[in-house]
Amino acid sequence: ETGVTQTPRHLVMGMTNKKSLKCEQHLGHNAMYWYKQSAKKPLELMFVYSLEERVENNSVPSRFSPECPNSSHLFLHLHTLQPEDSALYLCASSQSPQATKASEKLFFGSGTQLSVL
Amino acid sequence: AQSVAQPEDQVNVAEGNPLTVKCTYSVSGNPYLFWYVQYPNRGLQFLLKYITGDNLVKGSYGFEAEFNKSQTSFHLKKPSALVSDSALYFCAVRDGYSSASKIIFGSGTRLSIRP
C-alpha cells in the first residue's frame, strides 16, 4: 500500500446529486493533489494543496470544490456534474511544502471511479 | 512549455522477451524524468526517476530506463518480461526548476505480457 487511502472506490451519481470524495494520507506529507484520469488521456492535475492552502487550481469548473481541513485529509465535493466528468479521480501526496524538492515523487491512492448518469 | 509523449497506446510482448516502452519529452530546462506504473484497480506507483548522473537508471521490479539527451527520450526497458508486468505505464517530466506540482504525465502505455 502507498499510504494514501481514497473512499469510496466506486461512485455512481446523477447530475443533480451532491457527493464528496475523500482522501487520507498516513505519510506525514505536506502537499496533496487531485488528478483526473480519463482513458487514453494524460493525467490532468486539478488542485494542489500545500500546508492546507490551495496553491493551484487548473481551470477546474466550479462544480468541483476541494477542501483540505488538515494536512492529512483532502476532499473533493461534487455538485451538478456532467456525464463527461465520469473518470477515475486520483489523490496524491508529496513530502515537502509546495512540493519544491526537485526529485519529489508522488504517492497515489487507488482512486475513485466516478460514473455520472 | 513542457510536454511528454508516449507514442504507443499498447505494447504486446511474450513472457521472457525483452520489453521497451517509449517516451519522449520536451522541457525548457534540465529534465527530471519519471516512470510510474498503474496496476488494475490501483493508483500510480513510482518506478524510477532520472535527475542527473548516469544515463541508465535502475528501478523497481527489474525495470530500467535510459536517458538520451540528444534524442530527448527516456525509454523504459526490462530484459525479460513477466506476465505480472502487465499494467499501464506512465512517463512523466518536470523542468528541474519547477515544483513537483508542475509534473506533466503522458497518456500512458498499456503493456500486455502473454504467457
JSON list of C-alpha atoms in Angstrom, two decimals, chain A residues 1-2 9 33 35 37 40-43 45 48 56 88 90 98-106 108-110, chain B residues 9 32 34 36 38 41-46 49 51 88 90 94 96 98-103 105-108:
[
{"chain": "A", "resi": 1, "resn": "GLU", "atom": "CA", "xyz": [0.00, 0.00, 0.00]},
{"chain": "A", "resi": 2, "resn": "THR", "atom": "CA", "xyz": [1.12, 3.55, -0.73]},
{"chain": "A", "resi": 9, "resn": "ARG", "atom": "CA", "xyz": [-13.71, 3.15, -4.55]},
{"chain": "A", "resi": 33, "resn": "TYR", "atom": "CA", "xyz": [-3.25, 16.75, -5.06]},
{"chain": "A", "resi": 35, "resn": "TYR", "atom": "CA", "xyz": [-5.89, 14.36, -10.50]},
{"chain": "A", "resi": 37, "resn": "GLN", "atom": "CA", "xyz": [-7.64, 10.20, -15.17]},
{"chain": "A", "resi": 40, "resn": "LYS", "atom": "CA", "xyz": [-6.05, 7.32, -23.19]},
{"chain": "A", "resi": 41, "resn": "LYS", "atom": "CA", "xyz": [-5.50, 10.86, -21.92]},
{"chain": "A", "resi": 42, "resn": "PRO", "atom": "CA", "xyz": [-2.71, 12.30, -19.80]},
{"chain": "A", "resi": 43, "resn": "LEU", "atom": "CA", "xyz": [-3.44, 12.71, -16.13]},
{"chain": "A", "resi": 45, "resn": "LEU", "atom": "CA", "xyz": [-3.91, 17.99, -12.45]},
{"chain": "A", "resi": 48, "resn": "VAL", "atom": "CA", "xyz": [-2.83, 21.26, -5.28]},
{"chain": "A", "resi": 56, "resn": "GLU", "atom": "CA", "xyz": [-3.08, 25.60, -7.70]},
{"chain": "A", "resi": 88, "resn": "LEU", "atom": "CA", "xyz": [-11.05, 7.94, -12.23]},
{"chain": "A", "resi": 90, "resn": "LEU", "atom": "CA", "xyz": [-6.82, 10.12, -8.05]},
{"chain": "A", "resi": 98, "resn": "GLN", "atom": "CA", "xyz": [4.88, 23.48, -2.12]},
{"chain": "A", "resi": 99, "resn": "ALA", "atom": "CA", "xyz": [6.42, 20.26, -3.43]},
{"chain": "A", "resi": 100, "resn": "THR", "atom": "CA", "xyz": [9.58, 22.18, -4.15]},
{"chain": "A", "resi": 101, "resn": "LYS", "atom": "CA", "xyz": [12.11, 19.38, -3.76]},
{"chain": "A", "resi": 102, "resn": "ALA", "atom": "CA", "xyz": [13.47, 18.68, -7.20]},
{"chain": "A", "resi": 103, "resn": "SER", "atom": "CA", "xyz": [13.34, 14.92, -7.07]},
{"chain": "A", "resi": 104, "resn": "GLU", "atom": "CA", "xyz": [9.97, 14.84, -5.36]},
{"chain": "A", "resi": 105, "resn": "LYS", "atom": "CA", "xyz": [7.86, 11.82, -6.19]},
{"chain": "A", "resi": 106, "resn": "LEU", "atom": "CA", "xyz": [4.15, 11.46, -5.78]},
{"chain": "A", "resi": 108, "resn": "PHE", "atom": "CA", "xyz": [-1.08, 7.96, -5.21]},
{"chain": "A", "resi": 109, "resn": "GLY", "atom": "CA", "xyz": [-4.23, 6.47, -3.80]},
{"chain": "A", "resi": 110, "resn": "SER", "atom": "CA", "xyz": [-6.16, 3.79, -5.68]},
{"chain": "B", "resi": 9, "resn": "ASP", "atom": "CA", "xyz": [-1.12, 3.06, -26.69]},
{"chain": "B", "resi": 32, "resn": "TYR", "atom": "CA", "xyz": [13.56, 15.46, -14.38]},
{"chain": "B", "resi": 34, "resn": "PHE", "atom": "CA", "xyz": [9.88, 9.65, -14.03]},
{"chain": "B", "resi": 36, "resn": "TYR", "atom": "CA", "xyz": [5.05, 5.31, -12.86]},
{"chain": "B", "resi": 38, "resn": "GLN", "atom": "CA", "xyz": [-0.61, 1.51, -12.56]},
{"chain": "B", "resi": 41, "resn": "ASN", "atom": "CA", "xyz": [-7.77, -1.02, -9.73]},
{"chain": "B", "resi": 42, "resn": "ARG", "atom": "CA", "xyz": [-4.78, 0.72, -8.17]},
{"chain": "B", "resi": 43, "resn": "GLY", "atom": "CA", "xyz": [-3.25, 4.15, -8.15]},
{"chain": "B", "resi": 44, "resn": "LEU", "atom": "CA", "xyz": [0.04, 5.01, -9.81]},
{"chain": "B", "resi": 45, "resn": "GLN", "atom": "CA", "xyz": [3.21, 3.70, -8.19]},
{"chain": "B", "resi": 46, "resn": "PHE", "atom": "CA", "xyz": [6.65, 5.24, -8.63]},
{"chain": "B", "resi": 49, "resn": "LYS", "atom": "CA", "xyz": [13.48, 8.57, -11.91]},
{"chain": "B", "resi": 51, "resn": "ILE", "atom": "CA", "xyz": [17.56, 13.57, -12.11]},
{"chain": "B", "resi": 88, "resn": "LEU", "atom": "CA", "xyz": [-0.45, 0.75, -17.54]},
{"chain": "B", "resi": 90, "resn": "PHE", "atom": "CA", "xyz": [3.10, 6.47, -17.42]},
{"chain": "B", "resi": 94, "resn": "ARG", "atom": "CA", "xyz": [9.27, 18.15, -14.99]},
{"chain": "B", "resi": 96, "resn": "GLY", "atom": "CA", "xyz": [14.19, 20.93, -12.92]},
{"chain": "B", "resi": 98, "resn": "SER", "atom": "CA", "xyz": [9.71, 23.92, -11.23]},
{"chain": "B", "resi": 99, "resn": "SER", "atom": "CA", "xyz": [7.83, 22.34, -8.37]},
{"chain": "B", "resi": 100, "resn": "ALA", "atom": "CA", "xyz": [6.57, 18.79, -8.31]},
{"chain": "B", "resi": 101, "resn": "SER", "atom": "CA", "xyz": [3.08, 20.06, -8.96]},
{"chain": "B", "resi": 102, "resn": "LYS", "atom": "CA", "xyz": [4.23, 21.03, -12.45]},
{"chain": "B", "resi": 103, "resn": "ILE", "atom": "CA", "xyz": [4.93, 17.45, -13.42]},
{"chain": "B", "resi": 105, "resn": "PHE", "atom": "CA", "xyz": [2.24, 12.96, -17.38]},
{"chain": "B", "resi": 106, "resn": "GLY", "atom": "CA", "xyz": [1.96, 11.16, -20.69]},
{"chain": "B", "resi": 107, "resn": "SER", "atom": "CA", "xyz": [-1.22, 9.43, -21.79]},
{"chain": "B", "resi": 108, "resn": "GLY", "atom": "CA", "xyz": [0.03, 6.01, -20.73]}
]
